[in-house]
Coordinates of C-alpha atoms and ligand atoms in Angstrom, one line a residue:
M1 CA -70.1 83.0 -7.7
S2 CA -68.3 79.7 -7.5
T3 CA -64.5 79.8 -6.9
I4 CA -62.2 78.6 -9.6
D5 CA -59.3 77.3 -7.6
L6 CA -56.1 77.0 -9.7
R7 CA -53.6 77.3 -6.8
S8 CA -52.6 73.7 -7.3
D9 CA -53.8 70.4 -8.7
T10 CA -53.7 69.0 -5.2
V11 CA -57.0 70.8 -4.4
T12 CA -59.1 68.3 -6.3
K13 CA -61.7 66.5 -4.2
P14 CA -62.6 62.8 -4.7
S15 CA -65.6 62.4 -7.0
A16 CA -68.7 60.5 -6.0
A17 CA -67.5 57.5 -8.1
M18 CA -64.1 57.6 -6.4
R19 CA -65.7 57.7 -2.9
Q20 CA -67.9 54.8 -4.0
A21 CA -64.8 52.8 -4.9
M22 CA -63.2 53.7 -1.6
A23 CA -66.2 52.7 0.4
Q24 CA -66.3 49.3 -1.4
A25 CA -62.6 48.6 -1.2
E26 CA -61.5 45.2 0.1
V27 CA -59.0 45.9 2.9
G28 CA -56.8 44.1 5.4
D29 CA -53.8 45.0 7.6
D30 CA -51.1 46.1 5.2
Q31 CA -48.4 45.5 7.9
Y32 CA -49.2 41.8 7.5
G33 CA -49.1 42.2 3.7
E34 CA -52.8 41.5 3.7
C35 CA -54.4 44.5 2.2
P36 CA -55.7 43.4 -1.2
S37 CA -56.4 46.9 -2.6
T38 CA -53.0 48.1 -1.5
N39 CA -51.3 45.1 -3.0
A40 CA -53.3 45.5 -6.2
L41 CA -52.3 49.2 -6.5
Q42 CA -48.7 48.4 -5.9
A43 CA -48.7 45.7 -8.5
K44 CA -50.4 47.9 -11.0
V45 CA -48.1 50.8 -10.6
A46 CA -45.0 48.6 -10.7
A47 CA -46.3 47.2 -14.0
L48 CA -47.1 50.6 -15.4
L49 CA -43.6 51.9 -14.5
G50 CA -41.9 48.7 -15.7
K51 CA -40.3 48.2 -12.3
E52 CA -40.1 45.0 -10.2
A53 CA -42.0 46.4 -7.2
A54 CA -43.7 49.4 -5.9
L55 CA -44.7 50.6 -2.4
F56 CA -47.6 52.8 -1.4
V57 CA -46.6 55.8 0.7
A58 CA -48.3 58.7 2.3
S59 CA -47.0 61.5 0.1
G60 CA -44.7 62.5 -2.7
T61 CA -42.4 64.0 -0.1
M62 CA -42.3 60.7 1.7
A63 CA -41.4 58.9 -1.6
N64 CA -38.6 61.4 -2.2
Q65 CA -37.3 61.2 1.3
I66 CA -37.3 57.4 1.3
A67 CA -35.4 57.4 -2.0
L68 CA -32.8 59.9 -0.7
K69 CA -32.3 57.8 2.4
L70 CA -31.9 54.6 0.5
L71 CA -29.8 55.9 -2.4
T72 CA -27.3 58.1 -0.6
R73 CA -24.9 58.1 2.4
P74 CA -24.6 61.1 4.8
G75 CA -22.2 63.7 3.3
D76 CA -23.0 62.8 -0.3
D77 CA -23.6 65.3 -3.0
V78 CA -27.0 65.1 -4.7
I79 CA -27.1 66.7 -8.1
L80 CA -30.5 68.2 -9.1
G81 CA -32.0 70.9 -11.2
A82 CA -32.8 74.4 -10.0
E83 CA -35.9 74.9 -7.8
S84 CA -36.5 71.2 -7.4
H85 CA -39.3 70.1 -5.1
I86 CA -36.8 68.2 -3.0
E87 CA -34.8 71.4 -2.5
W88 CA -37.7 73.9 -2.2
H89 CA -40.8 72.2 -0.8
E90 CA -39.6 69.6 1.7
T91 CA -38.7 71.9 4.6
G92 CA -35.0 70.8 4.6
A93 CA -35.9 67.1 5.0
A94 CA -33.0 65.8 2.9
A95 CA -30.5 67.5 5.2
A96 CA -32.3 66.4 8.3
N97 CA -33.1 62.8 7.3
S98 CA -30.2 61.8 5.0
G99 CA -27.5 64.4 5.7
V100 CA -26.9 65.1 2.1
Q101 CA -26.1 68.3 0.4
F102 CA -27.3 69.6 -3.0
R103 CA -25.5 70.7 -6.0
V104 CA -27.9 72.6 -8.2
V105 CA -27.2 72.6 -11.9
G106 CA -28.8 74.1 -15.0
P107 CA -30.5 77.5 -15.6
R108 CA -31.7 79.3 -12.5
E109 CA -33.8 81.9 -14.3
G110 CA -35.6 82.4 -17.5
N111 CA -36.9 79.3 -19.4
G112 CA -35.7 75.9 -18.6
I113 CA -35.5 76.2 -14.8
G114 CA -35.1 72.7 -13.4
L115 CA -33.7 71.1 -16.6
F116 CA -30.1 70.2 -17.2
T117 CA -27.9 68.2 -19.5
E118 CA -25.5 65.3 -19.4
A119 CA -22.7 67.9 -19.7
D120 CA -24.0 69.7 -16.6
F121 CA -24.1 66.5 -14.7
R122 CA -20.6 65.4 -15.8
A123 CA -19.1 68.9 -15.0
T124 CA -20.6 68.8 -11.5
Y125 CA -19.9 65.1 -10.7
R126 CA -17.3 64.5 -8.0
A127 CA -15.6 61.1 -7.7
P128 CA -15.4 59.2 -4.4
G129 CA -12.1 58.9 -2.7
H130 CA -11.0 62.5 -2.8
V131 CA -9.3 63.9 0.3
V132 CA -11.5 66.9 0.7
Q133 CA -14.3 66.8 -1.8
P134 CA -17.7 65.1 -1.1
P135 CA -18.6 62.3 -3.6
T136 CA -21.7 62.5 -5.8
G137 CA -24.1 59.8 -4.6
L138 CA -27.3 60.6 -6.5
V139 CA -28.7 62.5 -9.4
V140 CA -32.4 63.5 -9.3
I141 CA -34.6 64.5 -12.2
E142 CA -38.0 66.0 -11.7
N143 CA -40.4 65.3 -14.6
T144 CA -42.6 67.3 -15.2
H145 CA -40.7 70.1 -13.4
N146 CA -43.1 71.9 -11.1
R147 CA -41.4 75.2 -10.5
G148 CA -40.0 75.3 -14.0
G149 CA -43.7 75.5 -15.1
G150 CA -44.6 71.9 -15.6
L151 CA -41.8 71.5 -18.1
V152 CA -41.4 68.1 -19.7
W153 CA -37.9 66.7 -20.0
N154 CA -36.4 65.9 -23.3
Q155 CA -36.1 62.1 -22.9
D156 CA -32.8 62.0 -24.8
D157 CA -31.3 64.2 -22.0
V158 CA -32.8 61.9 -19.4
V159 CA -31.4 58.8 -21.0
A160 CA -27.9 60.4 -21.4
I161 CA -27.8 61.7 -17.8
C162 CA -28.8 58.3 -16.3
A163 CA -26.4 56.4 -18.5
A164 CA -23.6 58.7 -17.4
A165 CA -24.6 58.2 -13.8
R166 CA -24.6 54.5 -14.1
E167 CA -21.2 54.6 -15.8
L168 CA -19.8 56.7 -12.8
G169 CA -21.5 54.6 -10.1
V170 CA -24.0 57.3 -9.2
R171 CA -27.6 56.3 -8.4
S172 CA -30.5 58.0 -10.2
Y173 CA -34.0 58.9 -8.9
L174 CA -36.9 60.3 -10.8
D175 CA -39.2 62.6 -8.8
G176 CA -42.2 61.7 -10.9
A177 CA -44.9 63.2 -8.7
R178 CA -46.0 64.7 -12.1
L179 CA -44.9 61.8 -14.3
F180 CA -48.4 61.1 -15.5
N181 CA -48.6 64.6 -16.9
A182 CA -45.2 64.1 -18.6
A183 CA -46.4 61.0 -20.3
A184 CA -49.7 62.7 -21.4
A185 CA -47.7 65.6 -22.8
N186 CA -45.1 63.7 -24.8
G187 CA -47.1 60.5 -25.6
R188 CA -44.4 58.2 -24.3
S189 CA -45.3 55.3 -21.9
L190 CA -44.7 55.6 -18.2
A191 CA -42.4 52.6 -18.4
E192 CA -40.2 54.4 -21.1
L193 CA -40.0 57.5 -19.0
A194 CA -39.1 55.5 -15.9
A195 CA -36.7 53.0 -17.5
P196 CA -33.5 55.0 -17.2
F197 CA -33.8 55.4 -13.4
D198 CA -32.9 53.1 -10.5
V199 CA -35.9 54.3 -8.5
V200 CA -39.1 56.3 -9.3
G201 CA -41.7 58.2 -7.3
V202 CA -45.2 59.0 -8.5
A203 CA -48.1 60.9 -6.9
L204 CA -51.8 60.1 -7.1
S205 CA -53.0 63.2 -5.3
K206 CA -52.2 65.7 -8.1
G207 CA -53.7 65.5 -11.6
L208 CA -55.2 62.1 -10.9
G209 CA -57.5 63.5 -8.2
C210 CA -56.9 61.2 -5.3
P211 CA -57.3 62.5 -1.7
V212 CA -53.9 61.1 -0.7
G213 CA -51.1 58.8 -1.8
S214 CA -47.9 58.3 -3.7
L215 CA -45.8 55.3 -4.7
I216 CA -42.1 54.5 -4.9
A217 CA -41.0 51.9 -7.4
G218 CA -37.8 50.1 -8.3
P219 CA -35.9 46.9 -7.9
R220 CA -37.3 44.5 -5.4
D221 CA -34.4 44.7 -3.0
I222 CA -34.6 48.5 -2.8
I223 CA -38.4 48.4 -2.3
N224 CA -38.0 45.8 0.4
A225 CA -35.6 48.3 2.1
A226 CA -38.2 51.0 1.5
V227 CA -40.8 49.1 3.5
R228 CA -38.5 49.4 6.6
Q229 CA -37.7 53.0 5.8
R230 CA -41.3 53.9 5.5
R231 CA -41.9 52.5 8.9
M232 CA -39.0 54.5 10.3
F233 CA -40.5 57.7 8.9
G234 CA -43.8 56.7 10.6
G235 CA -45.6 56.1 7.3
A236 CA -46.5 52.4 7.7
M237 CA -50.3 52.1 7.4
R238 CA -52.9 49.5 8.1
Q239 CA -56.1 49.3 6.1
S240 CA -54.6 51.6 3.5
G241 CA -56.7 49.9 0.8
I242 CA -59.4 52.6 1.5
V243 CA -57.1 55.2 -0.1
A244 CA -55.3 52.7 -2.4
A245 CA -58.7 52.1 -4.0
A246 CA -58.9 55.7 -4.9
G247 CA -55.6 55.3 -6.7
L248 CA -56.9 52.2 -8.6
H249 CA -60.0 54.2 -9.6
A250 CA -58.0 57.2 -10.7
L251 CA -55.6 55.1 -12.9
E252 CA -58.7 53.6 -14.6
H253 CA -60.7 56.8 -15.0
N254 CA -58.6 59.9 -14.7
L255 CA -55.3 59.0 -16.4
A256 CA -56.5 59.1 -20.0
R257 CA -58.0 62.6 -19.6
L258 CA -54.9 64.4 -18.4
G259 CA -54.5 65.9 -21.9
E260 CA -57.6 67.9 -21.3
D261 CA -55.9 69.7 -18.4
H262 CA -53.0 70.5 -20.7
A263 CA -55.2 71.9 -23.4
N264 CA -57.1 74.0 -20.8
A265 CA -53.8 75.3 -19.4
R266 CA -52.7 76.3 -22.9
A267 CA -56.0 78.1 -23.7
M268 CA -55.8 80.0 -20.5
A269 CA -52.1 80.9 -21.0
Q270 CA -52.9 82.2 -24.5
R271 CA -55.3 84.7 -23.0
I272 CA -53.0 85.7 -20.2
A273 CA -50.1 86.2 -22.5
Q274 CA -52.0 88.9 -24.4
A275 CA -52.3 91.1 -21.3
P276 CA -50.0 94.0 -20.7
G277 CA -47.2 93.5 -18.2
V278 CA -47.3 89.7 -18.5
L279 CA -44.1 87.9 -19.3
L280 CA -45.2 84.4 -20.5
D281 CA -43.5 82.4 -23.2
L282 CA -46.1 79.9 -24.4
S283 CA -43.5 77.4 -25.3
T284 CA -43.1 76.8 -21.6
V285 CA -46.7 75.8 -21.1
Q286 CA -46.2 72.0 -21.7
S287 CA -48.5 70.4 -19.2
N288 CA -51.1 71.6 -16.7
I289 CA -49.1 74.4 -15.1
V290 CA -49.0 78.1 -16.2
I291 CA -46.3 80.2 -14.7
F292 CA -46.0 83.8 -15.7
R293 CA -44.0 86.8 -14.5
C294 CA -45.2 90.3 -13.8
A295 CA -43.1 92.9 -15.6
E296 CA -41.6 95.9 -13.7
G297 CA -44.4 98.5 -13.3
A298 CA -47.2 95.8 -13.6
P299 CA -49.0 94.6 -10.4
D300 CA -46.8 92.2 -8.4
A301 CA -47.7 88.6 -7.7
A302 CA -49.4 89.3 -4.3
T303 CA -51.5 92.0 -5.9
V304 CA -52.5 89.6 -8.8
V305 CA -53.5 86.9 -6.3
A306 CA -55.5 89.3 -4.2
R307 CA -57.3 90.9 -7.1
A308 CA -58.1 87.6 -8.9
K309 CA -59.5 86.3 -5.7
V310 CA -62.1 89.1 -5.6
H311 CA -63.2 87.8 -9.0
G312 CA -63.4 84.3 -7.8
V313 CA -60.1 83.0 -9.2
M314 CA -57.5 81.6 -6.9
V315 CA -53.9 81.4 -8.0
S316 CA -50.5 81.2 -6.2
A317 CA -47.8 83.8 -5.8
F318 CA -44.7 81.6 -6.5
A319 CA -42.3 84.5 -6.1
A320 CA -42.5 88.3 -5.7
R321 CA -43.3 88.7 -9.4
T322 CA -44.2 85.2 -10.4
V323 CA -47.7 83.7 -10.4
R324 CA -48.7 80.0 -10.9
A325 CA -52.0 78.8 -12.1
T326 CA -52.6 75.0 -12.3
T327 CA -55.4 73.3 -14.2
H328 CA -56.9 70.0 -13.0
L329 CA -59.8 67.6 -12.8
D330 CA -62.1 69.9 -11.0
V331 CA -61.9 72.9 -13.4
D332 CA -63.4 72.5 -16.9
R333 CA -62.6 74.4 -20.1
N334 CA -65.1 77.2 -19.4
A335 CA -63.7 77.8 -15.9
C336 CA -60.1 78.0 -17.3
L337 CA -61.2 80.4 -20.1
K338 CA -62.9 82.6 -17.4
A339 CA -59.8 82.4 -15.2
G340 CA -57.7 83.6 -18.2
E341 CA -60.0 86.6 -18.7
V342 CA -59.9 87.4 -15.0
L343 CA -56.1 87.2 -14.8
A344 CA -55.7 89.2 -18.0
S345 CA -58.0 92.0 -16.7
V346 CA -56.3 92.0 -13.3
M347 CA -52.9 92.6 -15.0
Q348 CA -54.5 95.5 -16.9
G349 CA -55.0 97.4 -13.7
Ligands
PLP429 C1 -46.3 67.8 -5.3 C2 -44.9 67.3 -5.6 C3 -44.3 66.4 -4.8 C4 -44.8 65.8 -3.5 O1 -45.7 66.6 -2.8 P1 -46.6 66.0 -1.5 O2 -47.3 67.2 -1.2 O3 -45.6 65.6 -0.5 O4 -47.4 64.9 -2.0 C5 -43.0 66.0 -5.1 N1 -42.4 66.4 -6.2 C6 -43.0 67.2 -7.1 C7 -42.4 67.6 -8.4 C8 -44.3 67.7 -6.8 O5 -44.9 68.5 -7.7

């Protein structure tokens, strides 16, 4: 029995063709600016995102941490949505590295976790110069929103929040580790989704199937500062073209197929939603992530994870009664349908 691993879309392994591209990559020392594959990837991603420049970094977390460091001052407020990656999955790095504090806005339970509105932003904003209150330095939007269930932002909200931020002198950052999924879901261009923001991060090691790598993109002066900051975080690389080549390959071959992952997630979710004890609103399945809750009296998340594993399906316990299943490049339609059956039967008892 082969395992269907839906714990995350980070579990994808580089395909033979991707490995081939990596093996053949032209490389040089990136600290001399001489790595052609790295330079090509940076130029390509900057163009896709409609930004002046982009920088290859080790991880989505590193992109986020560089952005926080460059766009805030210690003591600033950072406004972000509930259960953001920056708050939940970066081991306190924002506090340790940049000395900022979070002000979490928007719904904290039910549907729409991670999303918020211009009104939320304005109500939470604090001006500089106050005797006792910390100033708002940065607003962060995560699109798609991972813990919200891969939710895709309404672009009108994004535009309104970023415009308000600009008006108030607050910087804006898009945690777009899952931006490729957002674009596949709403049919808008990456450049349109990135346009409202000062700085954007994107990840290659999720749905695009790369072994490693993210990029941070924005105005040239900020990206120049990011080069130094990356080095200060110990993330400066040398012949990084070996991994950058995987990114170039992925953008060429794996970007256009992301919609398949979304369709597979939806098909799987439809099956799971029919099972007793499952709380799953299908309108929340907007990309490649399915998050469902286990009703009182139904098996809890740890039980679901353990039972599904016995049947060859791996999923994540996101909270005591919350399970996440993520579709990706390495699981096809049949595998997702089978996983849906297994999860539904596991919920049954
Ligand atoms: C995965 C992810 C990241 C970065 O994760 P790394 O493991 O550091 O690459 C950042 N933001 C979001 C929304 C993510 O889903």
